[in-house]
PDB file of C-alpha atoms in Angstrom:
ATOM      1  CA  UNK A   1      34.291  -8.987  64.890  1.00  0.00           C
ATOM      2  CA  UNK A   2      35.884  -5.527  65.384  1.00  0.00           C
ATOM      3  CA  UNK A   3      32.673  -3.292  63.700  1.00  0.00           C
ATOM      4  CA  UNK A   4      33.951   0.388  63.277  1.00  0.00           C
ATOM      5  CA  UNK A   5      31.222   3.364  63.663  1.00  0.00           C
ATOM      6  CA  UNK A   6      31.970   6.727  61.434  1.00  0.00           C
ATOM      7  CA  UNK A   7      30.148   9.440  60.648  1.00  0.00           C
ATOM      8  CA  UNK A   8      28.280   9.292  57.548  1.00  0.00           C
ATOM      9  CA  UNK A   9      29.409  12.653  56.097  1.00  0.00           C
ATOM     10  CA  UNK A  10      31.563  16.032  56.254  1.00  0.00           C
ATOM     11  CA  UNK A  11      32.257  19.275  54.818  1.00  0.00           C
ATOM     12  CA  UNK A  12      34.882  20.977  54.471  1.00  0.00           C
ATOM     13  CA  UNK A  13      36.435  24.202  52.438  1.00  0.00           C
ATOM     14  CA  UNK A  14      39.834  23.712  50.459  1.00  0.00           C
ATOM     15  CA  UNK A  15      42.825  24.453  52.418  1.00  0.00           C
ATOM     16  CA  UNK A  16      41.522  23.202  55.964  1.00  0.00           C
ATOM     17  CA  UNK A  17      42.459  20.689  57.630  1.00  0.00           C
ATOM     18  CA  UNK A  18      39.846  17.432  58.038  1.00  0.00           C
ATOM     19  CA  UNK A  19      40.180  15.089  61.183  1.00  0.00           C
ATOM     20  CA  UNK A  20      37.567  12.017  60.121  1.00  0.00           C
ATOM     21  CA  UNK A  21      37.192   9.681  63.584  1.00  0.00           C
ATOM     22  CA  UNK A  22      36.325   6.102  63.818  1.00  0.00           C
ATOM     23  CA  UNK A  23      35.415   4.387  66.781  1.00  0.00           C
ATOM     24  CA  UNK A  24      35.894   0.476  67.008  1.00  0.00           C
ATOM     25  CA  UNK A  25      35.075  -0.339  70.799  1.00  0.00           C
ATOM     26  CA  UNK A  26      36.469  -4.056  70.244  1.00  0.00           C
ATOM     27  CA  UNK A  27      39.647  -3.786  68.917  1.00  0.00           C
ATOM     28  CA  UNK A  28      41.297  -6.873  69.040  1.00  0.00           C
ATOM     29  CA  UNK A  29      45.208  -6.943  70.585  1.00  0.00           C
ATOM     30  CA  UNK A  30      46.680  -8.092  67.239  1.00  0.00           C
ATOM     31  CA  UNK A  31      44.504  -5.941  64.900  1.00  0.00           C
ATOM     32  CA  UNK A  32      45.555  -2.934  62.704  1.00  0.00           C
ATOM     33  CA  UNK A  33      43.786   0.358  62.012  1.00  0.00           C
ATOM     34  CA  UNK A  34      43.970   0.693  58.108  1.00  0.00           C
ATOM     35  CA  UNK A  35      42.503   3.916  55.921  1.00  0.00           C
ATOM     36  CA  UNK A  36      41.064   3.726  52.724  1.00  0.00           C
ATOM     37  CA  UNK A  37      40.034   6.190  49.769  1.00  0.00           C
ATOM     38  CA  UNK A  38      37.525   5.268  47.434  1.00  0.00           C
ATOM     39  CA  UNK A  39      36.650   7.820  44.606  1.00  0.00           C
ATOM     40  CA  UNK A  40      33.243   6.849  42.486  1.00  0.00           C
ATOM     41  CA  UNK A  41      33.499   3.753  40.106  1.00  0.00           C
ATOM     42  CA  UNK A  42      36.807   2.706  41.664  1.00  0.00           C
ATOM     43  CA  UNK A  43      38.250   0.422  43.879  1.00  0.00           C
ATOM     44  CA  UNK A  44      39.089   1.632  47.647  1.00  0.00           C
ATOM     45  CA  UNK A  45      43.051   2.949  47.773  1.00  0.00           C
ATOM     46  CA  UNK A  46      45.227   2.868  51.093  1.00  0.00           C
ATOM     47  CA  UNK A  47      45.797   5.562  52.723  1.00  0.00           C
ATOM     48  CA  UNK A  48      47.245   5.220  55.463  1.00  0.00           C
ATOM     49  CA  UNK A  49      48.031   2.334  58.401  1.00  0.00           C
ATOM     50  CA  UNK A  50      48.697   2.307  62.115  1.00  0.00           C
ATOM     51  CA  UNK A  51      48.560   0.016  65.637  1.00  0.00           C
ATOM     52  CA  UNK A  52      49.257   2.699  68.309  1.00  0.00           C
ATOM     53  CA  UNK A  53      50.046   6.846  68.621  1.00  0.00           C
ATOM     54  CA  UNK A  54      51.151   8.610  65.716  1.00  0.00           C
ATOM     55  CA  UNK A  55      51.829   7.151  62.360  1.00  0.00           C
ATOM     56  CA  UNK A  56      52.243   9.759  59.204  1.00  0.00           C
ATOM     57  CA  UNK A  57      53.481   9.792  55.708  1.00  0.00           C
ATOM     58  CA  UNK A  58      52.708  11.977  52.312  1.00  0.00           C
ATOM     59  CA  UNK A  59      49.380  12.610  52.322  1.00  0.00           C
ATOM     60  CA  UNK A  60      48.078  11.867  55.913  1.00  0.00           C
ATOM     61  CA  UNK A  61      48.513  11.480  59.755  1.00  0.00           C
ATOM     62  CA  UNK A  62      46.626   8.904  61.898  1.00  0.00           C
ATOM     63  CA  UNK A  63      46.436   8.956  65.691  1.00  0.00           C
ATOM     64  CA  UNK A  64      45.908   6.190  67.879  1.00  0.00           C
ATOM     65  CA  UNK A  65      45.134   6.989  71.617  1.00  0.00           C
ATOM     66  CA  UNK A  66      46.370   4.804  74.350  1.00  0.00           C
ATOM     67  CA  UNK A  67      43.030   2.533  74.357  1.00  0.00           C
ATOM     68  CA  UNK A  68      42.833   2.297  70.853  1.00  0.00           C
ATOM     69  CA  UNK A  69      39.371   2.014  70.627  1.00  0.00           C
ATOM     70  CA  UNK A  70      39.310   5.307  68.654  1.00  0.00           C
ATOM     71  CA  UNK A  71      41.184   6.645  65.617  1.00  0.00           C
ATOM     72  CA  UNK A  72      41.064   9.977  63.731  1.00  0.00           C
ATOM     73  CA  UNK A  73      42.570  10.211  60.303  1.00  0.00           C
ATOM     74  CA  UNK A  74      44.330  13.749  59.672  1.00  0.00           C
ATOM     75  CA  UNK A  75      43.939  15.413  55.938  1.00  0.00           C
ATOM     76  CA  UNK A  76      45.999  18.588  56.155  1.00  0.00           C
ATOM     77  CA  UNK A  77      45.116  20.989  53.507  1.00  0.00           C
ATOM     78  CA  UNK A  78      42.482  19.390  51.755  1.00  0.00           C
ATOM     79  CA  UNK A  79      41.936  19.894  47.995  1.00  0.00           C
ATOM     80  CA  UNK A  80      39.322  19.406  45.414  1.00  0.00           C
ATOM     81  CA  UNK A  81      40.546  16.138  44.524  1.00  0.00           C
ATOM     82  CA  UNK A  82      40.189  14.936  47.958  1.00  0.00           C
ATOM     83  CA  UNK A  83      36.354  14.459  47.609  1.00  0.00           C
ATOM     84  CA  UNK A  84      35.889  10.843  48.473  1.00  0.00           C
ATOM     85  CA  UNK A  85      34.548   7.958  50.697  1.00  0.00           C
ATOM     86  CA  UNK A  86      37.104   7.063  53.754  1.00  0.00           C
ATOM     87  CA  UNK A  87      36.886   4.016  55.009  1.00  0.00           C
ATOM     88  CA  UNK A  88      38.190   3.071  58.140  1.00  0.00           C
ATOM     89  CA  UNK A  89      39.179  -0.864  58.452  1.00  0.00           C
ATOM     90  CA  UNK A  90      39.765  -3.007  61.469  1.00  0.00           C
ATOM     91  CA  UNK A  91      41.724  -6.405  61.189  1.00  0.00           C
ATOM     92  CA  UNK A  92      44.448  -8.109  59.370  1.00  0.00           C
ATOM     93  CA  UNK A  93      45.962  -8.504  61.972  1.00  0.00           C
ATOM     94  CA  UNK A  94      49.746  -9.870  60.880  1.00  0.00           C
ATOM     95  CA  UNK A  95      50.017 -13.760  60.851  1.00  0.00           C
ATOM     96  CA  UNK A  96      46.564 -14.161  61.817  1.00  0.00           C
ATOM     97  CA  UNK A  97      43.010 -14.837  60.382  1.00  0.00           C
ATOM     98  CA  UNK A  98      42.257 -12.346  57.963  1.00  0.00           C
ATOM     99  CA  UNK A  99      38.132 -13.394  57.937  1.00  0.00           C
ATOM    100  CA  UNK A 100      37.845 -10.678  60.399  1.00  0.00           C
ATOM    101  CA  UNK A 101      37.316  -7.558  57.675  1.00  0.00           C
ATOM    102  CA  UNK A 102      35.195  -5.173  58.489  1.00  0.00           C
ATOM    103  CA  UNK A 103      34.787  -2.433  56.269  1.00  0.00           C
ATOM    104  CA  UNK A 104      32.447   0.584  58.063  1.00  0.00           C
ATOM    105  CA  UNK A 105      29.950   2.188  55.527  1.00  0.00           C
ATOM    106  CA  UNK A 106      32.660   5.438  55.263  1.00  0.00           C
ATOM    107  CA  UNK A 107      32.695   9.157  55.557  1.00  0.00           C
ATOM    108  CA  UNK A 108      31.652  10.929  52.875  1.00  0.00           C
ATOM    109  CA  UNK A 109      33.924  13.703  52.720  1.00  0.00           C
ATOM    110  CA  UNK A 110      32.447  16.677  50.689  1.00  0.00           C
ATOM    111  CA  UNK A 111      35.639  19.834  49.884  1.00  0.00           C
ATOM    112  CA  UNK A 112      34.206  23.005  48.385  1.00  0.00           C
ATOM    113  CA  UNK A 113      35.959  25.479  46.872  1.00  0.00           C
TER     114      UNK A 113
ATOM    115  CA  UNK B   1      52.660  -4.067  36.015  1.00  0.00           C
ATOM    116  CA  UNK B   2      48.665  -4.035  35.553  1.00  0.00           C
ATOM    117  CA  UNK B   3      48.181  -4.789  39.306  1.00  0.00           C
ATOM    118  CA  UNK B   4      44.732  -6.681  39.804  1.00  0.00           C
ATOM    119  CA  UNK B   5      42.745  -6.796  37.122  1.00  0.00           C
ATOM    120  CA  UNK B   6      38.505  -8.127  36.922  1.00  0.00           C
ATOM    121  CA  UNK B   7      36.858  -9.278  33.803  1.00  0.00           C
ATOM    122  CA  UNK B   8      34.223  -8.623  32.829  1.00  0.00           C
ATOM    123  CA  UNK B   9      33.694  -4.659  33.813  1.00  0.00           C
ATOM    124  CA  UNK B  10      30.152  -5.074  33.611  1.00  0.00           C
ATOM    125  CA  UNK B  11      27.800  -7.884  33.059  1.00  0.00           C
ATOM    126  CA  UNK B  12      23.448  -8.561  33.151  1.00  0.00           C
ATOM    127  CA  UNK B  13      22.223 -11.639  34.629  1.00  0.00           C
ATOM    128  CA  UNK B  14      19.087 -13.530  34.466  1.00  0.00           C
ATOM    129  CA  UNK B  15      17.474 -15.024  37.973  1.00  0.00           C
ATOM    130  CA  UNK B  16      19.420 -18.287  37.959  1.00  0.00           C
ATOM    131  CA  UNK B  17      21.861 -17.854  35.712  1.00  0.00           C
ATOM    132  CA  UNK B  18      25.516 -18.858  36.484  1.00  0.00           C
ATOM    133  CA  UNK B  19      28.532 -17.037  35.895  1.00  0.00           C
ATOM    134  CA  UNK B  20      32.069 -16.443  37.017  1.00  0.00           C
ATOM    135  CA  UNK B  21      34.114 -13.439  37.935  1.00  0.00           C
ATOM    136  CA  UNK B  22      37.732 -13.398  37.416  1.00  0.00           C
ATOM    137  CA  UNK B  23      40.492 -11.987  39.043  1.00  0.00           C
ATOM    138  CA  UNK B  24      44.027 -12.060  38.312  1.00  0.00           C
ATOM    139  CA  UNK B  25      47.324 -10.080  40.298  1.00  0.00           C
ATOM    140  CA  UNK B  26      51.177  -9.835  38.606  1.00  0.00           C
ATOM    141  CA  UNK B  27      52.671  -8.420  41.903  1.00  0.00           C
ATOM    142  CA  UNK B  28      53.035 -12.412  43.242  1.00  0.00           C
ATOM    143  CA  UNK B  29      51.090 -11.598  46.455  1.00  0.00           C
ATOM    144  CA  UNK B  30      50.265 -14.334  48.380  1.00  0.00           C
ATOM    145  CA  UNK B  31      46.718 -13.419  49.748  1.00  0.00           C
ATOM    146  CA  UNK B  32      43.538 -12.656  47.106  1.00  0.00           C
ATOM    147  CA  UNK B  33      40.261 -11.261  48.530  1.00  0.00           C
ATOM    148  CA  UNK B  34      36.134 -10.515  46.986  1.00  0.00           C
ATOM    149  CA  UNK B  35      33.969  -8.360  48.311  1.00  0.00           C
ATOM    150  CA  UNK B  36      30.906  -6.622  47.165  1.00  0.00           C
ATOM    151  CA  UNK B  37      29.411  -3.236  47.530  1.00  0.00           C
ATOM    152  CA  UNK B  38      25.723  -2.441  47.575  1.00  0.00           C
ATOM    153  CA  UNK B  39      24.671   1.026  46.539  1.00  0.00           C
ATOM    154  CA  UNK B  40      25.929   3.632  49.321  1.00  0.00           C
ATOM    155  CA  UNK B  41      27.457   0.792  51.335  1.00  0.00           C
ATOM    156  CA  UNK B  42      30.762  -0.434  52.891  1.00  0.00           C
ATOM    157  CA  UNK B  43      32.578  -3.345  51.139  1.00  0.00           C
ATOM    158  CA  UNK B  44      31.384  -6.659  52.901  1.00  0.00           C
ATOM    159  CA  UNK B  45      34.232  -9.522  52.670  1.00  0.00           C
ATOM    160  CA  UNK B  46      32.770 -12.874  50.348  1.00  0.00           C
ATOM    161  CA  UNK B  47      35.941 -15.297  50.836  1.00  0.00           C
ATOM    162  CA  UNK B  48      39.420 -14.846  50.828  1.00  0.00           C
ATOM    163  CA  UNK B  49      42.657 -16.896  49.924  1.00  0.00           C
ATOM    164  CA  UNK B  50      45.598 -16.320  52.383  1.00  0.00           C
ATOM    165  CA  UNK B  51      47.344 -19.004  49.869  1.00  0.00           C
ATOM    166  CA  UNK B  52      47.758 -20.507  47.091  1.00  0.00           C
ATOM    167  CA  UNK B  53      45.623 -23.738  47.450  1.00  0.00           C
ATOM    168  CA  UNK B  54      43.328 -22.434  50.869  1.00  0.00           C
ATOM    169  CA  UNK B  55      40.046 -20.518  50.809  1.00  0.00           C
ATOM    170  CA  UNK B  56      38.179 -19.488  53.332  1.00  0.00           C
ATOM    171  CA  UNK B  57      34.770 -18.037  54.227  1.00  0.00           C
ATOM    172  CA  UNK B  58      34.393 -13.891  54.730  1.00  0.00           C
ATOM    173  CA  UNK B  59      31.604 -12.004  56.384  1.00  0.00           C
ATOM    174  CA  UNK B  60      28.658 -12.971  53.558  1.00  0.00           C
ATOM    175  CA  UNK B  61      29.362 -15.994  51.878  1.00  0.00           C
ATOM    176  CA  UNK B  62      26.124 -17.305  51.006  1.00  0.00           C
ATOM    177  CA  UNK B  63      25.795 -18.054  47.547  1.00  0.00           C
ATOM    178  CA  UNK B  64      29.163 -17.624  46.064  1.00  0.00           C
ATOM    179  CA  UNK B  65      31.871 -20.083  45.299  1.00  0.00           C
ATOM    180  CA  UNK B  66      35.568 -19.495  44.738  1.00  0.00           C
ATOM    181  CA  UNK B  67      38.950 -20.665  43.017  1.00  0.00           C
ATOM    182  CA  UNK B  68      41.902 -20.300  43.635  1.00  0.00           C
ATOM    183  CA  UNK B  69      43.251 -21.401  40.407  1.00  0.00           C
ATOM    184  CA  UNK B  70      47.036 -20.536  40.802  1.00  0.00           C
ATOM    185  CA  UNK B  71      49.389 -17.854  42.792  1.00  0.00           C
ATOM    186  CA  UNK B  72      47.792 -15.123  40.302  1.00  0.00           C
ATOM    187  CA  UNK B  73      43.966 -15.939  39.444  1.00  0.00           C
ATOM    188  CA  UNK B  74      41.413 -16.054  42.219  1.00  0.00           C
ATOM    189  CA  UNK B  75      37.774 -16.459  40.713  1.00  0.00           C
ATOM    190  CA  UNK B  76      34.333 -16.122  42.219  1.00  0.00           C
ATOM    191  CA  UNK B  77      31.133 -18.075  41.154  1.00  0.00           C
ATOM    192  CA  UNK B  78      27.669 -17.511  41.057  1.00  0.00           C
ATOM    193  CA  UNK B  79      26.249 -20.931  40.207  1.00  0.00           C
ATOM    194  CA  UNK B  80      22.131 -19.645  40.684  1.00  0.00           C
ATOM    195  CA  UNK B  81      22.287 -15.514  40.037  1.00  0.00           C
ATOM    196  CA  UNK B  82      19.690 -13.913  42.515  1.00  0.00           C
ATOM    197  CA  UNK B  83      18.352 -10.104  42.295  1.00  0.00           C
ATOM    198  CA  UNK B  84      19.959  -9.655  45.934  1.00  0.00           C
ATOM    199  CA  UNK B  85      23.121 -10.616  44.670  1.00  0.00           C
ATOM    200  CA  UNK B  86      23.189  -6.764  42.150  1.00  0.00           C
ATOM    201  CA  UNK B  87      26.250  -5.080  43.298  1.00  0.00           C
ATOM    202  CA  UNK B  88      30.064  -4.210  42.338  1.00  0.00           C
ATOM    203  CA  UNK B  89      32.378  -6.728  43.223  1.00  0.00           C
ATOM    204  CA  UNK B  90      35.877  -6.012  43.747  1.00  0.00           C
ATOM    205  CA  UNK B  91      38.937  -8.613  43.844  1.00  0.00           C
ATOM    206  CA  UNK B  92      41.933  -7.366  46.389  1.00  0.00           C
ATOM    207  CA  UNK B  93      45.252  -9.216  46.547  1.00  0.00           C
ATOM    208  CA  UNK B  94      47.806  -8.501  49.520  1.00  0.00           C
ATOM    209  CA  UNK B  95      51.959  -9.026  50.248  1.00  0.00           C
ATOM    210  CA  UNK B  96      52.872 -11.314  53.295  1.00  0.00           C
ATOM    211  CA  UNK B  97      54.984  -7.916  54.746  1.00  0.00           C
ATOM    212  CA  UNK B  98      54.230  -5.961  57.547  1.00  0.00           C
ATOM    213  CA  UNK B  99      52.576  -3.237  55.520  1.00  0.00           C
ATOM    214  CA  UNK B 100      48.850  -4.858  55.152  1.00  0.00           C
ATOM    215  CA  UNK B 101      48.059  -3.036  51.987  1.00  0.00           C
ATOM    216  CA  UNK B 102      45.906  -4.145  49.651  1.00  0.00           C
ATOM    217  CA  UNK B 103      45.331  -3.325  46.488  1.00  0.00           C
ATOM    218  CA  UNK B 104      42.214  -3.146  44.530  1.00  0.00           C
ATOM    219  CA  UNK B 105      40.737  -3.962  41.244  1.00  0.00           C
ATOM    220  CA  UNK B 106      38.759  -1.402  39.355  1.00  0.00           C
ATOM    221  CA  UNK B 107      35.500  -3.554  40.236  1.00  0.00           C
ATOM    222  CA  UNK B 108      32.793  -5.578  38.138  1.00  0.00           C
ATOM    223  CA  UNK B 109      29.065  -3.870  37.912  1.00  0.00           C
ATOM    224  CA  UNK B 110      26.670  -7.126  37.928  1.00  0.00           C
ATOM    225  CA  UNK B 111      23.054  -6.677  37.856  1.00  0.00           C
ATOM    226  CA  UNK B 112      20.473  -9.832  38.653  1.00  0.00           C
ATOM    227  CA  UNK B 113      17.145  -8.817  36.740  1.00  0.00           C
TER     228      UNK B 113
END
């Protein structure tokens, strides 16, 4: 099972940028890196997805080295609102065995005015 | 569209009690998921349904029972409530494309006195 290590919490001030990393030494070939957001008494919400180098849309940018036994999700100009849990999931890998899910504990990411 | 909805929001259990969670998703998605979340933890993976009709064991298991009833309802089962079993459970449901969202009920608080 591809286990992902993050670290447990951040600060930041409103208006920087955040780069959260997750390591996940054993990546399998087929797997995806997937983001989540989870705000208190609700469900997680996708963020962002990627397999290799640079994958961005709206709200975020995720970069995949090479190896991909890394990945660091990119919040530019954080807010407020962006006060969360990010979770960083390995697996679901498309067509195959989705048993593989393994959600990390999450960053903590903390955005003071 | 209501997306996935859980009933009940919030429900107290007696040691050994029984009960069922349900889940239900109106976007016709294929694969349904449960997982529960422990106070300052990750989401761990109970079972999942890539199908109609198939079910299959997550990371913890133990304990829990599952249904797929139909394309749209995918229930979970507690047939002996323990205290170790207090947590928020959230249903997920998933499309068969290449984007691996999934999307996430608003969660149901159970507590095992």
């Amino acid at each position: 099972l591809a286990k992902t290590t993050q670290p447990i919490s951040m600060d930041s001030y409103e208006g920087q940028e955040v780069n959260i990393t997750c390591s996940h030494n054993n990546i399998a070939t087929n797997d995806y890196i997937t983001w989540y957001q989870q705000f208190p008494s609700q469900g997680p919400r996708f963020i962002i997805q990627g397999y290799k180098t640079k994958v961005t849309n709206e709200v975020a940018s995720l970069f995949i080295p090479a190896d991909r036994k890394s990945s660091t999700l990119s919040l530019p100009r954080v807010s407020l609102s962006d006060t969360a849990v990010y979770y960083c999931l390995v697996g679901l890998n498309y067509g195959g065995s989705q048993g593989n899910l393994i959600f990390g504990k999450g960053t903590k990411l903390s955005v003071k005015p | 569209n209501a997306g996935v909805t859980q009933t009940p929001k919030f429900q107290v259990l007696k040691t050994g009690q029984s009960m069922t969670l349900q889940c239900a998703q109106d976007m016709n998605h294929n694969s349904m998921y449960w997982y529960r979340q422990d106070p300052g933890m990750g989401l761990r993976l109970i079972y999942y349904s890539a199908s109609e009709g198939t079910t299959d064991k997550g990371e913890v298991p133990n304990g829990y029972n599952v249904s797929r009833l139909n394309k749209r309802e995918f229930s979970l089962r507690l047939e002996s409530a323990a205290p170790s079993q207090t947590s928020v459970y959230f249903c997920a449901s998933r499309g068969t494309g290449a984007d691996n969202e999934q999307f996430f009920g608003p969660g149901t608080r159970l507590t095992v006195l």
